[in-house]
Short mmCIF file of C-alpha atoms in Angstrom, two decimals:
data_model
loop_
_atom_site.label_atom_id
_atom_site.label_comp_id
_atom_site.label_asym_id
_atom_site.label_seq_id
_atom_site.Cartn_x
_atom_site.Cartn_y
_atom_site.Cartn_z
CA UNK D 1 -27.25 26.26 -10.52
CA UNK D 2 -24.90 24.42 -9.11
CA UNK D 3 -26.52 21.56 -6.86
CA UNK D 4 -23.72 20.45 -3.90
CA UNK D 5 -24.79 17.11 -2.34
CA UNK D 6 -23.44 15.87 0.58
CA UNK D 7 -21.79 12.13 0.07
CA UNK D 8 -20.20 10.39 2.89
CA UNK D 9 -18.04 11.67 5.94
CA UNK D 10 -14.53 12.70 5.07
CA UNK D 11 -12.73 10.07 7.15
CA UNK D 12 -14.98 7.31 5.85
CA UNK D 13 -12.74 7.05 2.45
CA UNK D 14 -9.36 4.65 3.53
CA UNK D 15 -6.81 6.67 1.74
CA UNK D 16 -6.32 4.52 -1.37
CA UNK D 17 -9.96 3.23 -1.79
CA UNK D 18 -13.15 4.72 -2.76
CA UNK D 19 -17.15 4.13 -1.10
CA UNK D 20 -20.22 4.04 -3.11
CA UNK D 21 -22.73 6.95 -3.34
CA UNK D 22 -26.61 6.07 -3.96
CA UNK D 23 -28.03 9.42 -4.80
CA UNK D 24 -31.76 8.76 -6.59
CA UNK D 25 -31.38 6.35 -9.34
CA UNK D 26 -27.95 7.58 -9.99
CA UNK D 27 -24.32 5.75 -8.82
CA UNK D 28 -21.06 7.88 -7.78
CA UNK D 29 -18.07 6.63 -6.22
CA UNK D 30 -15.60 8.66 -3.96
CA UNK D 31 -12.26 8.43 -4.14
CA UNK D 32 -9.58 9.44 -1.23
CA UNK D 33 -6.07 9.66 -2.87
CA UNK D 34 -3.17 7.92 -1.79
CA UNK D 35 -2.32 11.94 -0.35
CA UNK D 36 -4.99 12.72 0.50
CA UNK D 37 -6.88 14.17 -1.98
CA UNK D 38 -10.70 13.04 -2.80
CA UNK D 39 -12.32 12.98 -6.24
CA UNK D 40 -15.97 11.78 -7.32
CA UNK D 41 -16.74 10.15 -10.55
CA UNK D 42 -19.96 7.86 -11.85
CA UNK D 43 -20.02 5.00 -9.71
CA UNK D 44 -20.54 2.58 -12.82
CA UNK D 45 -17.81 0.79 -15.21
CA UNK D 46 -18.04 1.83 -18.33
CA UNK D 47 -17.49 -1.35 -20.42
CA UNK D 48 -20.14 -3.19 -18.01
CA UNK D 49 -21.83 -1.25 -15.61
CA UNK D 50 -20.60 -3.68 -12.52
CA UNK D 51 -19.75 -1.13 -9.32
CA UNK D 52 -16.15 0.80 -9.16
CA UNK D 53 -16.69 1.09 -5.48
CA UNK D 54 -16.44 -3.65 -5.91
CA UNK D 55 -12.73 -2.76 -7.77
CA UNK D 56 -8.83 -1.68 -6.78
CA UNK D 57 -7.72 1.88 -5.78
CA UNK D 58 -3.95 2.18 -6.18
CA UNK D 59 -1.85 5.31 -6.90
CA UNK D 60 -4.74 6.98 -8.73
CA UNK D 61 -6.58 4.78 -10.83
CA UNK D 62 -9.77 2.50 -10.13
CA UNK D 63 -10.50 -0.99 -11.37
CA UNK D 64 -12.51 -2.55 -12.55
CA UNK D 65 -13.99 -6.06 -10.10
CA UNK D 66 -15.51 -7.43 -13.59
CA UNK D 67 -12.82 -7.36 -16.28
CA UNK D 68 -9.88 -5.29 -14.22
CA UNK D 69 -10.56 -2.13 -16.26
CA UNK D 70 -8.45 0.48 -15.77
CA UNK D 71 -9.61 4.42 -15.08
CA UNK D 72 -7.95 7.69 -13.67
CA UNK D 73 -10.33 8.40 -11.85
CA UNK D 74 -8.60 12.28 -11.28
CA UNK D 75 -10.05 12.61 -14.83
CA UNK D 76 -12.75 9.78 -16.05
CA UNK D 77 -9.82 8.55 -18.30
CA UNK D 78 -10.54 4.87 -19.59
CA UNK D 79 -6.16 3.85 -19.46
CA UNK D 80 -7.20 -0.09 -19.76
CA UNK D 81 -9.46 -2.54 -21.59
CA UNK D 82 -11.68 -3.60 -22.08
CA UNK D 83 -13.65 0.40 -21.43
CA UNK D 84 -12.96 2.64 -24.16
CA UNK D 85 -15.30 4.62 -22.85
CA UNK D 86 -13.86 7.20 -20.37
CA UNK D 87 -16.13 8.43 -16.48
CA UNK D 88 -17.53 11.06 -16.03
CA UNK D 89 -15.97 13.43 -13.17
CA UNK D 90 -17.61 15.23 -10.80
CA UNK D 91 -16.45 18.75 -8.29
CA UNK D 92 -15.77 17.67 -4.73
CA UNK D 93 -15.30 19.74 -2.01
CA UNK D 94 -14.17 19.16 1.80
CA UNK D 95 -16.64 21.14 4.33
CA UNK D 96 -16.75 19.74 8.19
CA UNK D 97 -15.46 17.10 7.91
CA UNK D 98 -17.53 15.67 4.39
CA UNK D 99 -17.05 14.39 1.57
CA UNK D 100 -19.44 17.73 -1.22
CA UNK D 101 -20.06 16.48 -4.90
CA UNK D 102 -21.30 19.11 -7.10
CA UNK D 103 -24.45 16.87 -9.18
CA UNK B 1 -25.10 -40.53 -30.80
CA UNK B 2 -25.12 -36.76 -31.25
CA UNK B 3 -27.87 -34.48 -31.03
CA UNK B 4 -27.69 -31.88 -32.74
CA UNK B 5 -29.56 -29.00 -32.26
CA UNK B 6 -30.05 -29.05 -28.67
CA UNK B 7 -29.01 -25.86 -27.93
CA UNK B 8 -27.75 -22.30 -30.21
CA UNK B 9 -24.30 -22.21 -28.37
CA UNK B 10 -23.90 -19.02 -31.42
CA UNK B 11 -23.20 -16.42 -30.59
CA UNK B 12 -24.55 -14.36 -33.36
CA UNK B 13 -28.61 -13.52 -33.81
CA UNK B 14 -30.87 -13.93 -31.66
CA UNK B 15 -28.20 -14.19 -28.92
CA UNK B 16 -26.40 -11.34 -29.41
CA UNK B 17 -28.89 -8.84 -28.13
CA UNK B 18 -28.76 -11.44 -25.36
CA UNK B 19 -27.19 -10.01 -22.70
CA UNK B 20 -26.63 -10.90 -19.40
CA UNK B 21 -24.16 -9.71 -18.21
CA UNK B 22 -26.14 -7.36 -15.74
CA UNK B 23 -27.41 -10.29 -14.18
CA UNK B 24 -26.60 -10.64 -10.13
CA UNK B 25 -23.89 -13.29 -9.70
CA UNK B 26 -23.06 -14.29 -6.41
CA UNK B 27 -20.09 -14.37 -4.22
CA UNK B 28 -18.97 -14.95 -1.45
CA UNK B 29 -18.74 -12.98 1.63
CA UNK B 30 -15.43 -11.30 2.39
CA UNK B 31 -15.11 -8.73 4.26
CA UNK B 32 -13.55 -5.38 2.08
CA UNK B 33 -10.58 -5.04 4.12
CA UNK B 34 -10.30 -8.37 3.58
CA UNK B 35 -10.62 -8.39 -0.08
CA UNK B 36 -8.15 -5.06 -0.96
CA UNK B 37 -5.06 -7.42 1.61
CA UNK B 38 -5.75 -10.10 -1.58
CA UNK B 39 -6.18 -8.30 -4.06
CA UNK B 40 -2.61 -6.01 -4.11
CA UNK B 41 -0.65 -7.25 -6.33
CA UNK B 42 3.09 -6.98 -5.49
CA UNK B 43 6.07 -6.97 -8.23
CA UNK B 44 8.21 -9.02 -6.49
CA UNK B 45 5.87 -11.95 -6.69
CA UNK B 46 5.21 -12.40 -9.89
CA UNK B 47 9.10 -11.55 -11.01
CA UNK B 48 9.99 -14.61 -8.55
CA UNK B 49 7.09 -17.05 -10.50
CA UNK B 50 7.76 -15.29 -14.12
CA UNK B 51 11.45 -15.56 -13.47
CA UNK B 52 11.51 -18.94 -13.03
CA UNK B 53 9.33 -19.89 -15.67
CA UNK B 54 11.65 -18.01 -18.09
CA UNK B 55 14.50 -19.46 -17.12
CA UNK B 56 12.68 -23.24 -16.92
CA UNK B 57 11.79 -22.18 -20.23
CA UNK B 58 15.36 -20.99 -21.88
CA UNK B 59 17.43 -23.57 -19.88
CA UNK B 60 15.61 -26.66 -21.41
CA UNK B 61 15.48 -25.23 -24.29
CA UNK B 62 19.33 -25.57 -24.19
CA UNK B 63 19.23 -28.68 -23.22
CA UNK B 64 17.04 -29.20 -25.85
CA UNK B 65 19.22 -27.58 -28.26
CA UNK B 66 22.33 -29.69 -26.77
CA UNK B 67 21.20 -33.00 -27.66
CA UNK B 68 19.61 -32.50 -30.36
CA UNK B 69 20.70 -35.87 -33.04
CA UNK B 70 20.22 -37.67 -30.56
CA UNK B 71 17.92 -40.01 -28.44
CA UNK B 72 17.50 -37.11 -24.93
CA UNK B 73 15.87 -34.74 -26.92
CA UNK B 74 12.48 -36.95 -27.16
CA UNK B 75 12.62 -36.79 -23.48
CA UNK B 76 13.77 -32.77 -23.06
CA UNK B 77 11.10 -31.20 -25.93
CA UNK B 78 8.72 -32.97 -23.83
CA UNK B 79 9.45 -31.10 -20.58
CA UNK B 80 10.57 -27.98 -22.42
CA UNK B 81 7.74 -28.02 -24.82
CA UNK B 82 4.94 -28.20 -21.14
CA UNK B 83 7.31 -24.98 -19.71
CA UNK B 84 6.75 -23.39 -22.31
CA UNK B 85 2.83 -24.43 -23.80
CA UNK B 86 1.72 -24.62 -20.54
CA UNK B 87 2.97 -22.74 -19.14
CA UNK B 88 2.53 -19.53 -21.15
CA UNK B 89 -0.84 -20.56 -21.37
CA UNK B 90 -1.77 -20.18 -17.81
CA UNK B 91 0.53 -16.92 -18.21
CA UNK B 92 -1.78 -15.07 -20.69
CA UNK B 93 -5.17 -16.17 -19.02
CA UNK B 94 -3.13 -14.11 -15.82
CA UNK B 95 -1.39 -11.80 -17.56
CA UNK B 96 -4.11 -10.94 -19.55
CA UNK B 97 -6.78 -10.03 -16.52
CA UNK B 98 -3.59 -7.83 -15.88
CA UNK B 99 -3.90 -9.25 -12.13
CA UNK B 100 0.08 -10.37 -11.06
CA UNK B 101 2.03 -7.29 -11.74
CA UNK B 102 1.86 -3.72 -9.68
CA UNK B 103 3.62 -2.54 -12.87
CA UNK B 104 1.91 -2.57 -15.75
CA UNK B 105 4.02 -2.70 -18.40
CA UNK B 106 5.75 -6.24 -17.04
CA UNK B 107 2.11 -7.09 -17.17
CA UNK B 108 1.51 -6.22 -20.45
CA UNK B 109 4.73 -7.39 -21.74
CA UNK B 110 4.21 -10.63 -20.56
CA UNK B 111 0.72 -10.84 -22.13
CA UNK B 112 1.63 -10.61 -25.68
CA UNK B 113 4.56 -12.53 -24.73
CA UNK B 114 2.58 -14.87 -23.45
CA UNK B 115 -0.04 -14.51 -26.11
CA UNK B 116 2.39 -15.12 -29.11
CA UNK B 117 4.00 -18.86 -27.04
CA UNK B 118 -0.03 -19.73 -26.89
CA UNK B 119 -0.78 -18.17 -30.47
CA UNK B 120 -3.76 -16.48 -29.34
CA UNK B 121 -4.64 -12.49 -30.55
CA UNK B 122 -3.86 -10.60 -27.67
CA UNK B 123 -6.51 -8.19 -28.29
CA UNK B 124 -9.17 -10.67 -29.47
CA UNK B 125 -8.60 -13.02 -26.97
CA UNK B 126 -8.63 -10.17 -24.28
CA UNK B 127 -12.65 -9.57 -25.29
CA UNK B 128 -13.47 -13.10 -25.43
CA UNK B 129 -12.41 -13.16 -21.77
CA UNK B 130 -13.74 -10.87 -20.92
CA UNK B 131 -17.59 -11.49 -21.86
CA UNK B 132 -16.25 -15.38 -20.54
CA UNK B 133 -15.98 -13.29 -16.92
CA UNK B 134 -19.79 -11.29 -17.55
CA UNK B 135 -21.52 -14.26 -18.99
CA UNK B 136 -19.85 -17.71 -17.82
CA UNK B 137 -20.61 -20.42 -19.28
CA UNK B 138 -24.60 -18.45 -20.24
CA UNK B 139 -25.34 -20.65 -23.59
CA UNK B 140 -25.16 -18.54 -26.84
CA UNK B 141 -22.64 -15.45 -24.72
CA UNK B 142 -20.27 -16.50 -23.80
CA UNK B 143 -17.19 -18.09 -25.98
CA UNK B 144 -15.53 -19.91 -24.39
CA UNK B 145 -17.19 -22.75 -23.68
CA UNK B 146 -15.06 -25.93 -24.43
CA UNK B 147 -17.77 -28.28 -23.79
CA UNK B 148 -21.38 -27.65 -25.94
CA UNK B 149 -23.98 -30.18 -25.56
CA UNK B 150 -22.90 -32.47 -26.76
CA UNK B 151 -19.74 -32.85 -26.26
CA UNK B 152 -16.93 -34.08 -29.02
CA UNK B 153 -15.01 -36.18 -27.43
CA UNK B 154 -12.79 -36.83 -29.75
CA UNK B 155 -12.23 -32.99 -30.47
CA UNK B 156 -10.81 -32.84 -26.50
CA UNK B 157 -8.63 -36.10 -26.88
CA UNK B 158 -7.50 -34.35 -30.10
CA UNK B 159 -7.04 -30.74 -28.63
CA UNK B 160 -4.17 -32.64 -26.36
CA UNK B 161 -1.79 -32.14 -29.24
CA UNK B 162 -4.35 -29.05 -29.72
CA UNK B 163 -4.76 -29.63 -32.99
CA UNK B 164 -8.40 -28.10 -33.44
CA UNK B 165 -7.45 -26.06 -30.82
CA UNK B 166 -4.25 -24.90 -32.13
CA UNK B 167 -5.12 -25.89 -35.38
CA UNK B 168 -8.65 -22.99 -35.18
CA UNK B 169 -5.87 -20.33 -33.60
CA UNK B 170 -3.86 -20.73 -36.87
CA UNK B 171 -6.44 -19.87 -39.11
CA UNK B 172 -8.22 -17.21 -37.49
CA UNK B 173 -4.24 -15.56 -36.77
CA UNK B 174 -4.30 -16.12 -40.42
CA UNK B 175 -7.76 -14.76 -41.55
CA UNK B 176 -7.12 -11.91 -38.46
CA UNK B 177 -4.46 -10.57 -40.22
CA UNK B 178 -5.82 -10.20 -43.98
CA UNK B 179 -8.78 -8.26 -41.76
CA UNK B 180 -11.24 -10.91 -41.59
CA UNK B 181 -13.29 -10.93 -38.36
CA UNK B 182 -16.51 -13.06 -38.52
CA UNK B 183 -19.82 -12.53 -36.84
CA UNK B 184 -19.64 -13.85 -33.09
CA UNK B 185 -15.94 -12.16 -32.81
CA UNK B 186 -17.65 -8.58 -34.15
CA UNK B 187 -19.82 -9.70 -31.86
CA UNK B 188 -17.85 -8.94 -28.70
CA UNK B 189 -14.86 -7.07 -29.86
CA UNK B 190 -15.57 -3.15 -30.20
CA UNK B 191 -14.47 -1.22 -33.52
CA UNK B 192 -12.02 0.59 -31.69
CA UNK B 193 -9.92 -2.54 -31.14
CA UNK B 194 -10.33 -3.86 -34.62
CA UNK B 195 -6.78 -2.03 -36.27
CA UNK B 196 -4.71 -3.22 -33.53
CA UNK B 197 -6.31 -6.72 -33.37
CA UNK B 198 -4.96 -6.88 -37.37
CA UNK B 199 -1.67 -5.78 -36.31
CA UNK B 200 -1.05 -8.02 -33.22
CA UNK B 201 -1.80 -10.73 -35.88
CA UNK B 202 0.26 -9.58 -38.73
CA UNK B 203 3.11 -9.54 -36.15
CA UNK B 204 2.53 -13.16 -34.81
CA UNK B 205 2.83 -14.27 -38.08
CA UNK B 206 5.98 -12.46 -39.30
CA UNK B 207 6.97 -14.02 -36.21
CA UNK B 208 6.19 -17.47 -37.86
CA UNK B 209 7.67 -16.76 -40.85
CA UNK B 210 10.62 -15.57 -40.03
CA UNK B 211 11.41 -19.41 -37.47
CA UNK B 212 10.01 -21.31 -40.72
CA UNK B 213 13.44 -19.36 -42.54
CA UNK B 214 15.82 -19.99 -39.75
CA UNK B 215 14.09 -24.08 -40.07
CA UNK B 216 14.97 -23.65 -43.37
CA UNK B 217 17.53 -22.66 -43.70
CA UNK B 218 19.62 -23.94 -41.15
CA UNK B 219 17.71 -27.04 -42.92
CA UNK B 220 16.66 -28.24 -39.62
CA UNK B 221 13.74 -28.15 -37.68
CA UNK B 222 14.64 -27.82 -34.82
CA UNK B 223 13.79 -23.70 -34.39
CA UNK B 224 10.11 -24.58 -35.07
CA UNK B 225 10.90 -27.36 -32.97
CA UNK B 226 11.81 -24.39 -30.55
CA UNK B 227 9.77 -21.78 -31.42
CA UNK B 228 5.92 -22.03 -32.26
CA UNK B 229 5.37 -26.28 -32.13
CA UNK B 230 5.73 -26.06 -28.67
CA UNK B 231 2.11 -24.95 -28.91
CA UNK B 232 1.02 -28.25 -29.93
CA UNK B 233 3.70 -31.08 -28.62
CA UNK B 234 3.14 -28.96 -25.22
CA UNK B 235 0.71 -27.99 -24.37
CA UNK B 236 -1.51 -31.00 -24.04
CA UNK B 237 -0.73 -30.26 -19.31
CA UNK B 238 -2.68 -26.80 -20.24
CA UNK B 239 -5.31 -28.67 -21.49
CA UNK B 240 -5.31 -31.58 -18.51
CA UNK B 241 -6.12 -29.42 -16.73
CA UNK B 242 -7.95 -27.31 -17.80
CA UNK B 243 -10.94 -29.19 -18.14
CA UNK B 244 -11.59 -28.90 -14.91
CA UNK B 245 -12.36 -26.17 -14.76
CA UNK B 246 -16.18 -26.28 -16.59
CA UNK B 247 -16.85 -29.70 -18.34
CA UNK B 248 -19.94 -31.37 -17.38
CA UNK B 249 -21.26 -28.98 -15.11
CA UNK B 250 -24.33 -26.49 -15.02
CA UNK B 251 -25.39 -23.73 -17.35
CA UNK B 252 -26.99 -20.05 -17.40
CA UNK B 253 -26.60 -20.67 -13.75
CA UNK B 254 -25.25 -17.08 -12.36
CA UNK B 255 -23.58 -18.26 -9.64
CA UNK B 256 -20.06 -19.48 -10.25
CA UNK B 257 -19.78 -22.36 -7.10
CA UNK B 258 -22.17 -24.75 -8.98
CA UNK B 259 -20.19 -23.79 -13.06
CA UNK B 260 -16.15 -24.26 -12.20
CA UNK B 261 -14.17 -26.57 -9.94
CA UNK B 262 -11.85 -25.38 -7.26
CA UNK B 263 -9.09 -28.80 -7.48
CA UNK B 264 -5.90 -29.34 -5.02
CA UNK B 265 -3.59 -29.86 -7.24
CA UNK B 266 0.58 -30.61 -6.39
CA UNK B 267 3.14 -27.70 -6.79
CA UNK B 268 3.94 -28.64 -9.36
CA UNK B 269 0.88 -28.70 -11.67
CA UNK B 270 0.47 -25.60 -9.66
CA UNK B 271 3.58 -23.84 -10.64
CA UNK B 272 2.49 -24.57 -14.03
CA UNK B 273 -1.08 -23.75 -14.76
CA UNK B 274 -0.94 -20.62 -12.16
CA UNK B 275 -3.18 -21.48 -9.68
CA UNK B 276 -5.94 -21.75 -11.99
CA UNK B 277 -6.99 -24.62 -10.13
CA UNK B 278 -8.76 -22.85 -7.61
CA UNK B 279 -10.97 -22.26 -10.54
CA UNK B 280 -14.21 -20.64 -8.56
CA UNK B 281 -12.70 -17.98 -6.63
CA UNK B 282 -10.50 -17.08 -9.69
CA UNK B 283 -14.73 -16.37 -11.57
CA UNK B 284 -15.21 -15.13 -8.13
CA UNK B 285 -13.04 -12.27 -7.51
CA UNK B 286 -11.10 -11.81 -10.86
CA UNK B 287 -9.41 -8.85 -9.45
CA UNK B 288 -7.86 -11.67 -6.99
CA UNK B 289 -3.61 -12.08 -8.25
CA UNK B 290 -2.78 -15.86 -8.42
CA UNK B 291 -0.69 -16.15 -6.24
CA UNK B 292 -3.46 -15.00 -3.30
CA UNK B 293 -5.66 -17.45 -4.38
CA UNK B 294 -4.96 -19.71 -1.97
CA UNK B 295 -5.95 -17.66 0.89
CA UNK B 296 -8.46 -16.61 -1.13
CA UNK B 297 -10.16 -19.92 -1.27
CA UNK B 298 -8.97 -20.24 3.06
CA UNK B 299 -11.31 -16.84 2.85
CA UNK B 300 -14.78 -18.76 1.48
CA UNK B 301 -14.87 -22.29 1.29
CA UNK B 302 -16.98 -22.93 4.00
CA UNK B 303 -19.23 -20.97 1.43
CA UNK B 304 -18.49 -22.94 -1.88
CA UNK B 305 -18.65 -26.81 -2.58
CA UNK B 306 -15.82 -28.68 -1.37
CA UNK B 307 -13.51 -28.73 -3.35
CA UNK B 308 -12.17 -32.05 -5.64
CA UNK B 309 -9.06 -34.02 -3.38
CA UNK B 310 -7.44 -34.40 -6.59
CA UNK B 311 -7.51 -34.84 -10.00
CA UNK B 312 -8.17 -37.49 -10.18
CA UNK B 313 -10.83 -37.44 -7.71
CA UNK B 314 -12.32 -34.71 -10.45
CA UNK B 315 -11.30 -36.91 -13.79
CA UNK B 316 -13.40 -39.81 -12.42
CA UNK B 317 -16.70 -37.97 -11.47
CA UNK B 318 -15.81 -35.46 -15.20
CA UNK B 319 -15.57 -38.03 -17.84
CA UNK B 320 -18.70 -39.74 -16.52
CA UNK B 321 -20.41 -36.96 -16.60
CA UNK B 322 -19.02 -35.78 -20.37
CA UNK B 323 -19.63 -39.00 -21.88
CA UNK B 324 -22.90 -39.05 -20.52
CA UNK B 325 -23.83 -35.86 -22.05
CA UNK B 326 -23.23 -37.35 -25.70
CA UNK B 327 -26.55 -39.06 -24.97
CA UNK B 328 -28.55 -37.01 -23.01
CA UNK B 329 -27.30 -34.07 -23.51
CA UNK B 330 -30.12 -32.01 -20.10
CA UNK B 331 -27.93 -34.18 -17.05
CA UNK B 332 -25.14 -32.11 -15.79
CA UNK B 333 -23.32 -32.42 -12.02
CA UNK B 334 -25.31 -30.42 -8.95
CA UNK B 335 -22.65 -29.41 -6.90
CA UNK B 336 -23.61 -29.91 -3.51
CA UNK B 337 -23.46 -26.31 -1.74
CA UNK B 338 -22.65 -26.88 1.58
CA UNK B 339 -26.11 -26.07 4.70
CA UNK B 340 -25.73 -22.72 5.41
CA UNK B 341 -24.04 -21.47 2.09
CA UNK B 342 -25.12 -18.32 0.55
CA UNK B 343 -28.01 -18.88 -1.87
CA UNK B 344 -28.05 -18.96 -5.67
CA UNK B 345 -29.29 -15.46 -7.02
CA UNK B 346 -32.62 -17.26 -9.26
CA UNK B 347 -31.96 -16.42 -13.04
CA UNK B 348 -34.15 -16.61 -16.09
CA UNK B 349 -33.08 -16.05 -19.66
CA UNK B 350 -34.39 -13.77 -21.57
CA UNK B 351 -37.29 -13.98 -24.22
CA UNK B 352 -36.29 -12.41 -27.04
CA UNK B 353 -38.68 -11.45 -29.35
CA UNK B 354 -38.88 -12.07 -32.86
CA UNK B 355 -38.53 -9.29 -35.68
#
């Protein structure tokens, strides 16, 4: 049974940026790409659990603020050390001006 | 008098279990919009700096070749060596963070070049430095504490010629090339990284061997004076500048304002040292490329202890402190935060239960 949760308003995220979304004891990162597509991954870097929301989005990659590990936020793939483990990704939809994620 | 055993700086058990990487580290507030501007990378800005540096290495190297065999070779080697050894060390560091260039392959290409020029294994040092940023000057966790207490002044002086540090790096290069890692290295280097770590040491050794063969074939020291030896005779300036980063300051405190220094330097030193004199800023926001560190300094300076006005001002405080730590290892310089500055998070070393 899909569980769709409202994460934020679509305009709460600037293009080529991300916001943090906490739900229960979990934390997520919601991204808006340069071409205005939305994506969602786990919010913590797989290397040392830093919040990715403090990092930098460049094109389709998020760079961790702590050690500059990078991930492709569309697929979660770890692209640069020190991250070796990919991020979990979650389906996203836009409805009525809000970003919804399926967890 | 050395008080051996004052603290256990080793990364092996029991410290191996005591990770503090999730401790809350202080960060001076910077609005997200401003921080995004400061974190932005520019190939143009980075290339301007790196191309000038490479041009200086090549030009001074060419002049050294021209005057080789005359008395002018000595001062020329000194100038060439500083651009080669000291210039490469700071650029190894910057490209290791991946921050100067927007284009990744440019970062990576310069990273491998500068790693070789500073005789560092690019993979081992990337992970070692990641730990240094996670657990800066946390005893038993940070592999890059240059002045464990009580500090060795002898090693510091010898390191002006990089003798202890680079002799260690050369030994490490040989050891790793035959697939041998220490327990401490295994503590921060994941197993998946081992094959490329071994391969990098082998490649670096091979280049050094080729340079050595060229010296034998030409019956001249010149090839080695140009490649390999400058790391020894040219890294002294980097060492003089890098000593200011943490020496004599607090250990085990999750606040880079108290365990790191920002020192005002002249533009030539800042160029060679890639602005790493803004060391509080670099540790607090390691995503900010070196060319934006002066602007970051302006953004947070009201929340930080005052920057040292000069290298001399820094050494005048630091050297007596390091000398005193030889007999009094509990002594350290307590940096004073300005009135109204943010509060240092509380921090306690975890107690590690015996098994």
